[in-house]
Amino acid sequence: MGGREGSARWALAGRLALRDVPLLLDYARGYLEARIGRGEAQVHREVPDALSPEEGRRRLRELAGAWEEGPALSRVRAWTPPVGEGEGERLATLLAGDASLGELVYGLVRATRPEVVVETGVATGVTSAYLLAGLADNGAGTLHSVDLPPTALITGGHVGAAVPAELRQRWRYHWGASRRLLPRLL
């Protein structure tokens, strides 16, 4: 951690130490687990032949029923969050979900009309934006997102940047480790 980004991370750690010790401990635990090799292993598998987004929507409609695409979906498709340069921006690009997954979760929300959706992991919020679009186009529901984002995303202002401001009223962001926050939330 060097330079401007390193200073921003130290400043964040100082603020957390004063305001939210459990959250600071979530970061410390993750850091230590990664350093001693106990972090969750990334499993890389061959990806089977993927469906096109159109084929995925067609199959979802067959299984869950038809739904109409609403204005919030159009807004998410058109939204382009600001992008800069640096470690945070590179990490944001790497961790961001993709539109194909977003289109799938949008369809699931439109077809099933849930009152509450819970997701873990936000990063830039691509998938969150599609979930929120589905809830908005349904006219009901709340999204609870639990996330312990990398500090570079926080200091760069990238957490949830893909979520348009007008969709955020249905969003409850819970900052911290899933193992600590999910039991209370569920």
mmCIF file with all atom_site columns, C-alpha atoms in Angstrom:
data_model
loop_
_atom_site.group_PDB
_atom_site.id
_atom_site.type_symbol
_atom_site.label_atom_id
_atom_site.label_alt_id
_atom_site.label_comp_id
_atom_site.label_asym_id
_atom_site.label_entity_id
_atom_site.label_seq_id
_atom_site.pdbx_PDB_ins_code
_atom_site.Cartn_x
_atom_site.Cartn_y
_atom_site.Cartn_z
_atom_site.occupancy
_atom_site.B_iso_or_equiv
_atom_site.pdbx_formal_charge
_atom_site.auth_seq_id
_atom_site.auth_comp_id
_atom_site.auth_asym_id
_atom_site.auth_atom_id
_atom_site.pdbx_PDB_model_num
ATOM 1   C CA . MET A 1 1   ? 0.000   0.000   0.000   1.00 0.00 ? 1   MET A CA 1
ATOM 2   C CA . GLY A 1 2   ? 1.834   3.003   -1.178  1.00 0.00 ? 2   GLY A CA 1
ATOM 3   C CA . GLY A 1 3   ? 1.156   6.487   -2.406  1.00 0.00 ? 3   GLY A CA 1
ATOM 4   C CA . ARG A 1 4   ? -2.196  8.224   -2.506  1.00 0.00 ? 4   ARG A CA 1
ATOM 5   C CA . GLU A 1 5   ? -4.243  4.996   -2.548  1.00 0.00 ? 5   GLU A CA 1
ATOM 6   C CA . GLY A 1 6   ? -2.334  3.622   0.445   1.00 0.00 ? 6   GLY A CA 1
ATOM 7   C CA . SER A 1 7   ? -2.931  6.853   2.386   1.00 0.00 ? 7   SER A CA 1
ATOM 8   C CA . ALA A 1 8   ? -6.634  6.683   1.575   1.00 0.00 ? 8   ALA A CA 1
ATOM 9   C CA . ARG A 1 9   ? -6.803  3.110   2.907   1.00 0.00 ? 9   ARG A CA 1
ATOM 10  C CA . TRP A 1 10  ? -5.076  4.104   6.154   1.00 0.00 ? 10  TRP A CA 1
ATOM 11  C CA . ALA A 1 11  ? -7.503  6.992   6.533   1.00 0.00 ? 11  ALA A CA 1
ATOM 12  C CA . LEU A 1 12  ? -10.404 4.572   5.994   1.00 0.00 ? 12  LEU A CA 1
ATOM 13  C CA . ALA A 1 13  ? -8.977  2.197   8.621   1.00 0.00 ? 13  ALA A CA 1
ATOM 14  C CA . GLY A 1 14  ? -8.715  5.093   11.069  1.00 0.00 ? 14  GLY A CA 1
ATOM 15  C CA . ARG A 1 15  ? -12.354 6.092   10.491  1.00 0.00 ? 15  ARG A CA 1
ATOM 16  C CA . LEU A 1 16  ? -13.490 2.504   10.940  1.00 0.00 ? 16  LEU A CA 1
ATOM 17  C CA . ALA A 1 17  ? -11.489 2.153   14.158  1.00 0.00 ? 17  ALA A CA 1
ATOM 18  C CA . LEU A 1 18  ? -13.374 5.143   15.560  1.00 0.00 ? 18  LEU A CA 1
ATOM 19  C CA . ARG A 1 19  ? -16.854 4.330   14.235  1.00 0.00 ? 19  ARG A CA 1
ATOM 20  C CA . ASP A 1 20  ? -17.253 0.616   13.473  1.00 0.00 ? 20  ASP A CA 1
ATOM 21  C CA . VAL A 1 21  ? -14.817 -1.749  15.152  1.00 0.00 ? 21  VAL A CA 1
ATOM 22  C CA . PRO A 1 22  ? -16.676 -4.934  14.006  1.00 0.00 ? 22  PRO A CA 1
ATOM 23  C CA . LEU A 1 23  ? -16.337 -3.787  10.384  1.00 0.00 ? 23  LEU A CA 1
ATOM 24  C CA . LEU A 1 24  ? -12.631 -3.054  10.870  1.00 0.00 ? 24  LEU A CA 1
ATOM 25  C CA . LEU A 1 25  ? -12.259 -6.551  12.343  1.00 0.00 ? 25  LEU A CA 1
ATOM 26  C CA . ASP A 1 26  ? -14.017 -8.029  9.270   1.00 0.00 ? 26  ASP A CA 1
ATOM 27  C CA . TYR A 1 27  ? -11.288 -6.483  7.102   1.00 0.00 ? 27  TYR A CA 1
ATOM 28  C CA . ALA A 1 28  ? -8.515  -7.570  9.459   1.00 0.00 ? 28  ALA A CA 1
ATOM 29  C CA . ARG A 1 29  ? -9.799  -11.159 9.504   1.00 0.00 ? 29  ARG A CA 1
ATOM 30  C CA . GLY A 1 30  ? -10.008 -11.258 5.680   1.00 0.00 ? 30  GLY A CA 1
ATOM 31  C CA . TYR A 1 31  ? -6.505  -9.844  5.372   1.00 0.00 ? 31  TYR A CA 1
ATOM 32  C CA . LEU A 1 32  ? -5.058  -12.345 7.827   1.00 0.00 ? 32  LEU A CA 1
ATOM 33  C CA . GLU A 1 33  ? -6.867  -15.312 6.272   1.00 0.00 ? 33  GLU A CA 1
ATOM 34  C CA . ALA A 1 34  ? -5.527  -14.352 2.856   1.00 0.00 ? 34  ALA A CA 1
ATOM 35  C CA . ARG A 1 35  ? -1.995  -13.954 4.249   1.00 0.00 ? 35  ARG A CA 1
ATOM 36  C CA . ILE A 1 36  ? -1.965  -17.394 5.908   1.00 0.00 ? 36  ILE A CA 1
ATOM 37  C CA . GLY A 1 37  ? -3.784  -19.162 3.077   1.00 0.00 ? 37  GLY A CA 1
ATOM 38  C CA . ARG A 1 38  ? -7.165  -19.765 4.713   1.00 0.00 ? 38  ARG A CA 1
ATOM 39  C CA . GLY A 1 39  ? -9.167  -17.550 2.421   1.00 0.00 ? 39  GLY A CA 1
ATOM 40  C CA . GLU A 1 40  ? -11.765 -19.187 0.204   1.00 0.00 ? 40  GLU A CA 1
ATOM 41  C CA . ALA A 1 41  ? -10.075 -20.810 -2.767  1.00 0.00 ? 41  ALA A CA 1
ATOM 42  C CA . GLN A 1 42  ? -11.099 -19.620 -6.190  1.00 0.00 ? 42  GLN A CA 1
ATOM 43  C CA . VAL A 1 43  ? -12.283 -22.566 -8.253  1.00 0.00 ? 43  VAL A CA 1
ATOM 44  C CA . HIS A 1 44  ? -11.865 -22.158 -11.991 1.00 0.00 ? 44  HIS A CA 1
ATOM 45  C CA . ARG A 1 45  ? -13.881 -24.495 -14.139 1.00 0.00 ? 45  ARG A CA 1
ATOM 46  C CA . GLU A 1 46  ? -14.583 -24.802 -17.799 1.00 0.00 ? 46  GLU A CA 1
ATOM 47  C CA . VAL A 1 47  ? -17.678 -22.814 -18.630 1.00 0.00 ? 47  VAL A CA 1
ATOM 48  C CA . PRO A 1 48  ? -20.220 -24.888 -20.515 1.00 0.00 ? 48  PRO A CA 1
ATOM 49  C CA . ASP A 1 49  ? -21.656 -23.461 -23.690 1.00 0.00 ? 49  ASP A CA 1
ATOM 50  C CA . ALA A 1 50  ? -23.366 -20.329 -22.495 1.00 0.00 ? 50  ALA A CA 1
ATOM 51  C CA . LEU A 1 51  ? -26.853 -19.339 -23.518 1.00 0.00 ? 51  LEU A CA 1
ATOM 52  C CA . SER A 1 52  ? -27.350 -16.070 -25.262 1.00 0.00 ? 52  SER A CA 1
ATOM 53  C CA . PRO A 1 53  ? -29.255 -13.521 -23.148 1.00 0.00 ? 53  PRO A CA 1
ATOM 54  C CA . GLU A 1 54  ? -32.228 -13.912 -25.510 1.00 0.00 ? 54  GLU A CA 1
ATOM 55  C CA . GLU A 1 55  ? -32.264 -17.705 -25.110 1.00 0.00 ? 55  GLU A CA 1
ATOM 56  C CA . GLY A 1 56  ? -31.912 -17.345 -21.335 1.00 0.00 ? 56  GLY A CA 1
ATOM 57  C CA . ARG A 1 57  ? -34.913 -14.983 -21.201 1.00 0.00 ? 57  ARG A CA 1
ATOM 58  C CA . ARG A 1 58  ? -36.934 -17.330 -23.419 1.00 0.00 ? 58  ARG A CA 1
ATOM 59  C CA . ARG A 1 59  ? -36.220 -20.316 -21.161 1.00 0.00 ? 59  ARG A CA 1
ATOM 60  C CA . LEU A 1 60  ? -36.913 -18.307 -18.015 1.00 0.00 ? 60  LEU A CA 1
ATOM 61  C CA . ARG A 1 61  ? -40.290 -17.247 -19.433 1.00 0.00 ? 61  ARG A CA 1
ATOM 62  C CA . GLU A 1 62  ? -41.078 -20.915 -20.114 1.00 0.00 ? 62  GLU A CA 1
ATOM 63  C CA . LEU A 1 63  ? -40.253 -21.871 -16.518 1.00 0.00 ? 63  LEU A CA 1
ATOM 64  C CA . ALA A 1 64  ? -41.487 -18.886 -14.521 1.00 0.00 ? 64  ALA A CA 1
ATOM 65  C CA . GLY A 1 65  ? -44.040 -17.212 -16.748 1.00 0.00 ? 65  GLY A CA 1
ATOM 66  C CA . ALA A 1 66  ? -44.048 -14.105 -18.879 1.00 0.00 ? 66  ALA A CA 1
ATOM 67  C CA . TRP A 1 67  ? -43.208 -10.600 -17.727 1.00 0.00 ? 67  TRP A CA 1
ATOM 68  C CA . GLU A 1 68  ? -42.852 -7.288  -19.449 1.00 0.00 ? 68  GLU A CA 1
ATOM 69  C CA . GLU A 1 69  ? -39.657 -5.288  -19.585 1.00 0.00 ? 69  GLU A CA 1
ATOM 70  C CA . GLY A 1 70  ? -40.216 -2.016  -17.766 1.00 0.00 ? 70  GLY A CA 1
ATOM 71  C CA . PRO A 1 71  ? -38.742 1.480   -17.809 1.00 0.00 ? 71  PRO A CA 1
ATOM 72  C CA . ALA A 1 72  ? -36.299 0.811   -14.954 1.00 0.00 ? 72  ALA A CA 1
ATOM 73  C CA . LEU A 1 73  ? -34.643 -1.923  -17.031 1.00 0.00 ? 73  LEU A CA 1
ATOM 74  C CA . SER A 1 74  ? -34.171 0.528   -19.888 1.00 0.00 ? 74  SER A CA 1
ATOM 75  C CA . ARG A 1 75  ? -32.588 2.984   -17.449 1.00 0.00 ? 75  ARG A CA 1
ATOM 76  C CA . VAL A 1 76  ? -30.104 0.377   -16.161 1.00 0.00 ? 76  VAL A CA 1
ATOM 77  C CA . ARG A 1 77  ? -29.195 -0.685  -19.681 1.00 0.00 ? 77  ARG A CA 1
ATOM 78  C CA . ALA A 1 78  ? -28.472 2.944   -20.594 1.00 0.00 ? 78  ALA A CA 1
ATOM 79  C CA . TRP A 1 79  ? -26.598 3.885   -17.376 1.00 0.00 ? 79  TRP A CA 1
ATOM 80  C CA . THR A 1 80  ? -22.829 4.173   -17.642 1.00 0.00 ? 80  THR A CA 1
ATOM 81  C CA . PRO A 1 81  ? -21.102 4.905   -14.333 1.00 0.00 ? 81  PRO A CA 1
ATOM 82  C CA . PRO A 1 82  ? -18.103 7.242   -14.389 1.00 0.00 ? 82  PRO A CA 1
ATOM 83  C CA . VAL A 1 83  ? -14.731 5.509   -14.773 1.00 0.00 ? 83  VAL A CA 1
ATOM 84  C CA . GLY A 1 84  ? -11.310 6.859   -13.842 1.00 0.00 ? 84  GLY A CA 1
ATOM 85  C CA . GLU A 1 85  ? -7.837  5.377   -13.666 1.00 0.00 ? 85  GLU A CA 1
ATOM 86  C CA . GLY A 1 86  ? -5.920  3.584   -10.948 1.00 0.00 ? 86  GLY A CA 1
ATOM 87  C CA . GLU A 1 87  ? -6.060  0.445   -8.847  1.00 0.00 ? 87  GLU A CA 1
ATOM 88  C CA . GLY A 1 88  ? -9.678  0.993   -7.793  1.00 0.00 ? 88  GLY A CA 1
ATOM 89  C CA . GLU A 1 89  ? -10.843 1.337   -11.379 1.00 0.00 ? 89  GLU A CA 1
ATOM 90  C CA . ARG A 1 90  ? -8.965  -1.775  -12.500 1.00 0.00 ? 90  ARG A CA 1
ATOM 91  C CA . LEU A 1 91  ? -10.411 -3.746  -9.593  1.00 0.00 ? 91  LEU A CA 1
ATOM 92  C CA . ALA A 1 92  ? -13.901 -2.381  -10.253 1.00 0.00 ? 92  ALA A CA 1
ATOM 93  C CA . THR A 1 93  ? -13.729 -3.593  -13.853 1.00 0.00 ? 93  THR A CA 1
ATOM 94  C CA . LEU A 1 94  ? -12.467 -7.011  -12.765 1.00 0.00 ? 94  LEU A CA 1
ATOM 95  C CA . LEU A 1 95  ? -15.133 -7.558  -10.093 1.00 0.00 ? 95  LEU A CA 1
ATOM 96  C CA . ALA A 1 96  ? -18.161 -6.121  -11.892 1.00 0.00 ? 96  ALA A CA 1
ATOM 97  C CA . GLY A 1 97  ? -20.963 -8.504  -12.797 1.00 0.00 ? 97  GLY A CA 1
ATOM 98  C CA . ASP A 1 98  ? -22.055 -8.727  -16.395 1.00 0.00 ? 98  ASP A CA 1
ATOM 99  C CA . ALA A 1 99  ? -25.228 -7.735  -18.167 1.00 0.00 ? 99  ALA A CA 1
ATOM 100 C CA . SER A 1 100 ? -26.163 -11.344 -18.997 1.00 0.00 ? 100 SER A CA 1
ATOM 101 C CA . LEU A 1 101 ? -26.385 -12.232 -15.319 1.00 0.00 ? 101 LEU A CA 1
ATOM 102 C CA . GLY A 1 102 ? -28.171 -8.941  -14.706 1.00 0.00 ? 102 GLY A CA 1
ATOM 103 C CA . GLU A 1 103 ? -30.781 -9.699  -17.354 1.00 0.00 ? 103 GLU A CA 1
ATOM 104 C CA . LEU A 1 104 ? -31.352 -13.127 -15.777 1.00 0.00 ? 104 LEU A CA 1
ATOM 105 C CA . VAL A 1 105 ? -31.886 -11.798 -12.245 1.00 0.00 ? 105 VAL A CA 1
ATOM 106 C CA . TYR A 1 106 ? -34.108 -9.018  -13.595 1.00 0.00 ? 106 TYR A CA 1
ATOM 107 C CA . GLY A 1 107 ? -36.303 -11.668 -15.242 1.00 0.00 ? 107 GLY A CA 1
ATOM 108 C CA . LEU A 1 108 ? -36.410 -13.756 -12.061 1.00 0.00 ? 108 LEU A CA 1
ATOM 109 C CA . VAL A 1 109 ? -37.498 -10.751 -10.007 1.00 0.00 ? 109 VAL A CA 1
ATOM 110 C CA . ARG A 1 110 ? -40.140 -9.732  -12.558 1.00 0.00 ? 110 ARG A CA 1
ATOM 111 C CA . ALA A 1 111 ? -41.508 -13.286 -12.809 1.00 0.00 ? 111 ALA A CA 1
ATOM 112 C CA . THR A 1 112 ? -41.517 -14.172 -9.092  1.00 0.00 ? 112 THR A CA 1
ATOM 113 C CA . ARG A 1 113 ? -42.353 -10.699 -7.657  1.00 0.00 ? 113 ARG A CA 1
ATOM 114 C CA . PRO A 1 114 ? -40.498 -11.098 -4.327  1.00 0.00 ? 114 PRO A CA 1
ATOM 115 C CA . GLU A 1 115 ? -41.008 -8.663  -1.465  1.00 0.00 ? 115 GLU A CA 1
ATOM 116 C CA . VAL A 1 116 ? -37.410 -9.122  -0.252  1.00 0.00 ? 116 VAL A CA 1
ATOM 117 C CA . VAL A 1 117 ? -34.231 -10.044 -2.131  1.00 0.00 ? 117 VAL A CA 1
ATOM 118 C CA . VAL A 1 118 ? -30.906 -10.702 -0.381  1.00 0.00 ? 118 VAL A CA 1
ATOM 119 C CA . GLU A 1 119 ? -27.586 -10.728 -2.226  1.00 0.00 ? 119 GLU A CA 1
ATOM 120 C CA . THR A 1 120 ? -24.025 -11.059 -1.029  1.00 0.00 ? 120 THR A CA 1
ATOM 121 C CA . GLY A 1 121 ? -21.331 -9.163  -2.851  1.00 0.00 ? 121 GLY A CA 1
ATOM 122 C CA . VAL A 1 122 ? -21.886 -5.852  -4.594  1.00 0.00 ? 122 VAL A CA 1
ATOM 123 C CA . ALA A 1 123 ? -18.609 -4.543  -6.065  1.00 0.00 ? 123 ALA A CA 1
ATOM 124 C CA . THR A 1 124 ? -19.743 -1.909  -8.579  1.00 0.00 ? 124 THR A CA 1
ATOM 125 C CA . GLY A 1 125 ? -23.369 -3.016  -8.299  1.00 0.00 ? 125 GLY A CA 1
ATOM 126 C CA . VAL A 1 126 ? -24.139 -4.239  -11.815 1.00 0.00 ? 126 VAL A CA 1
ATOM 127 C CA . THR A 1 127 ? -26.263 -7.147  -10.599 1.00 0.00 ? 127 THR A CA 1
ATOM 128 C CA . SER A 1 128 ? -27.699 -4.980  -7.811  1.00 0.00 ? 128 SER A CA 1
ATOM 129 C CA . ALA A 1 129 ? -28.856 -2.459  -10.424 1.00 0.00 ? 129 ALA A CA 1
ATOM 130 C CA . TYR A 1 130 ? -30.724 -5.124  -12.403 1.00 0.00 ? 130 TYR A CA 1
ATOM 131 C CA . LEU A 1 131 ? -32.307 -6.540  -9.223  1.00 0.00 ? 131 LEU A CA 1
ATOM 132 C CA . LEU A 1 132 ? -33.413 -3.041  -8.237  1.00 0.00 ? 132 LEU A CA 1
ATOM 133 C CA . ALA A 1 133 ? -34.773 -2.425  -11.740 1.00 0.00 ? 133 ALA A CA 1
ATOM 134 C CA . GLY A 1 134 ? -36.888 -5.565  -11.441 1.00 0.00 ? 134 GLY A CA 1
ATOM 135 C CA . LEU A 1 135 ? -38.234 -4.475  -8.060  1.00 0.00 ? 135 LEU A CA 1
ATOM 136 C CA . ALA A 1 136 ? -38.942 -0.958  -9.363  1.00 0.00 ? 136 ALA A CA 1
ATOM 137 C CA . ASP A 1 137 ? -40.737 -2.280  -12.444 1.00 0.00 ? 137 ASP A CA 1
ATOM 138 C CA . ASN A 1 138 ? -42.769 -4.581  -10.150 1.00 0.00 ? 138 ASN A CA 1
ATOM 139 C CA . GLY A 1 139 ? -43.631 -1.576  -7.978  1.00 0.00 ? 139 GLY A CA 1
ATOM 140 C CA . ALA A 1 140 ? -42.707 -3.406  -4.756  1.00 0.00 ? 140 ALA A CA 1
ATOM 141 C CA . GLY A 1 141 ? -39.865 -5.016  -2.860  1.00 0.00 ? 141 GLY A CA 1
ATOM 142 C CA . THR A 1 142 ? -36.566 -4.282  -1.172  1.00 0.00 ? 142 THR A CA 1
ATOM 143 C CA . LEU A 1 143 ? -33.022 -5.438  -1.964  1.00 0.00 ? 143 LEU A CA 1
ATOM 144 C CA . HIS A 1 144 ? -30.661 -6.118  0.942   1.00 0.00 ? 144 HIS A CA 1
ATOM 145 C CA . SER A 1 145 ? -27.028 -6.315  -0.184  1.00 0.00 ? 145 SER A CA 1
ATOM 146 C CA . VAL A 1 146 ? -24.269 -7.542  2.127   1.00 0.00 ? 146 VAL A CA 1
ATOM 147 C CA . ASP A 1 147 ? -20.749 -6.693  1.038   1.00 0.00 ? 147 ASP A CA 1
ATOM 148 C CA . LEU A 1 148 ? -17.214 -6.423  2.360   1.00 0.00 ? 148 LEU A CA 1
ATOM 149 C CA . PRO A 1 149 ? -15.667 -4.737  -0.675  1.00 0.00 ? 149 PRO A CA 1
ATOM 150 C CA . PRO A 1 150 ? -11.950 -4.334  -1.278  1.00 0.00 ? 150 PRO A CA 1
ATOM 151 C CA . THR A 1 151 ? -10.721 -1.068  0.204   1.00 0.00 ? 151 THR A CA 1
ATOM 152 C CA . ALA A 1 152 ? -9.640  0.173   -3.232  1.00 0.00 ? 152 ALA A CA 1
ATOM 153 C CA . LEU A 1 153 ? -13.300 0.108   -4.331  1.00 0.00 ? 153 LEU A CA 1
ATOM 154 C CA . ILE A 1 154 ? -14.331 2.084   -1.254  1.00 0.00 ? 154 ILE A CA 1
ATOM 155 C CA . THR A 1 155 ? -11.644 4.736   -1.460  1.00 0.00 ? 155 THR A CA 1
ATOM 156 C CA . GLY A 1 156 ? -12.239 5.102   -5.215  1.00 0.00 ? 156 GLY A CA 1
ATOM 157 C CA . GLY A 1 157 ? -15.998 5.529   -4.731  1.00 0.00 ? 157 GLY A CA 1
ATOM 158 C CA . HIS A 1 158 ? -16.822 2.504   -6.895  1.00 0.00 ? 158 HIS A CA 1
ATOM 159 C CA . VAL A 1 159 ? -19.026 0.477   -4.547  1.00 0.00 ? 159 VAL A CA 1
ATOM 160 C CA . GLY A 1 160 ? -22.489 0.443   -6.095  1.00 0.00 ? 160 GLY A CA 1
ATOM 161 C CA . ALA A 1 161 ? -21.519 2.972   -8.783  1.00 0.00 ? 161 ALA A CA 1
ATOM 162 C CA . ALA A 1 162 ? -23.521 1.032   -11.407 1.00 0.00 ? 162 ALA A CA 1
ATOM 163 C CA . VAL A 1 163 ? -26.780 1.648   -9.521  1.00 0.00 ? 163 VAL A CA 1
ATOM 164 C CA . PRO A 1 164 ? -28.614 4.699   -10.874 1.00 0.00 ? 164 PRO A CA 1
ATOM 165 C CA . ALA A 1 165 ? -29.621 7.142   -8.123  1.00 0.00 ? 165 ALA A CA 1
ATOM 166 C CA . GLU A 1 166 ? -33.330 6.828   -8.883  1.00 0.00 ? 166 GLU A CA 1
ATOM 167 C CA . LEU A 1 167 ? -33.294 3.084   -8.057  1.00 0.00 ? 167 LEU A CA 1
ATOM 168 C CA . ARG A 1 168 ? -31.574 3.378   -4.665  1.00 0.00 ? 168 ARG A CA 1
ATOM 169 C CA . GLN A 1 169 ? -34.699 3.970   -2.551  1.00 0.00 ? 169 GLN A CA 1
ATOM 170 C CA . ARG A 1 170 ? -35.414 0.212   -2.504  1.00 0.00 ? 170 ARG A CA 1
ATOM 171 C CA . TRP A 1 171 ? -31.805 -0.648  -1.602  1.00 0.00 ? 171 TRP A CA 1
ATOM 172 C CA . ARG A 1 172 ? -30.458 -1.444  1.866   1.00 0.00 ? 172 ARG A CA 1
ATOM 173 C CA . TYR A 1 173 ? -26.669 -1.770  1.774   1.00 0.00 ? 173 TYR A CA 1
ATOM 174 C CA . HIS A 1 174 ? -25.099 -3.674  4.690   1.00 0.00 ? 174 HIS A CA 1
ATOM 175 C CA . TRP A 1 175 ? -21.354 -3.118  4.895   1.00 0.00 ? 175 TRP A CA 1
ATOM 176 C CA . GLY A 1 176 ? -19.470 -6.007  6.504   1.00 0.00 ? 176 GLY A CA 1
ATOM 177 C CA . ALA A 1 177 ? -18.722 -9.720  6.362   1.00 0.00 ? 177 ALA A CA 1
ATOM 178 C CA . SER A 1 178 ? -21.573 -12.036 5.384   1.00 0.00 ? 178 SER A CA 1
ATOM 179 C CA . ARG A 1 179 ? -20.753 -14.445 8.206   1.00 0.00 ? 179 ARG A CA 1
ATOM 180 C CA . ARG A 1 180 ? -21.371 -11.635 10.692  1.00 0.00 ? 180 ARG A CA 1
ATOM 181 C CA . LEU A 1 181 ? -24.303 -9.792  9.052   1.00 0.00 ? 181 LEU A CA 1
ATOM 182 C CA . LEU A 1 182 ? -26.397 -12.465 7.320   1.00 0.00 ? 182 LEU A CA 1
ATOM 183 C CA . PRO A 1 183 ? -27.612 -14.253 10.480  1.00 0.00 ? 183 PRO A CA 1
ATOM 184 C CA . ARG A 1 184 ? -29.123 -11.005 11.805  1.00 0.00 ? 184 ARG A CA 1
ATOM 185 C CA . LEU A 1 185 ? -30.503 -10.029 8.416   1.00 0.00 ? 185 LEU A CA 1
ATOM 186 C CA . LEU A 1 186 ? -32.131 -13.395 7.714   1.00 0.00 ? 186 LEU A CA 1
#
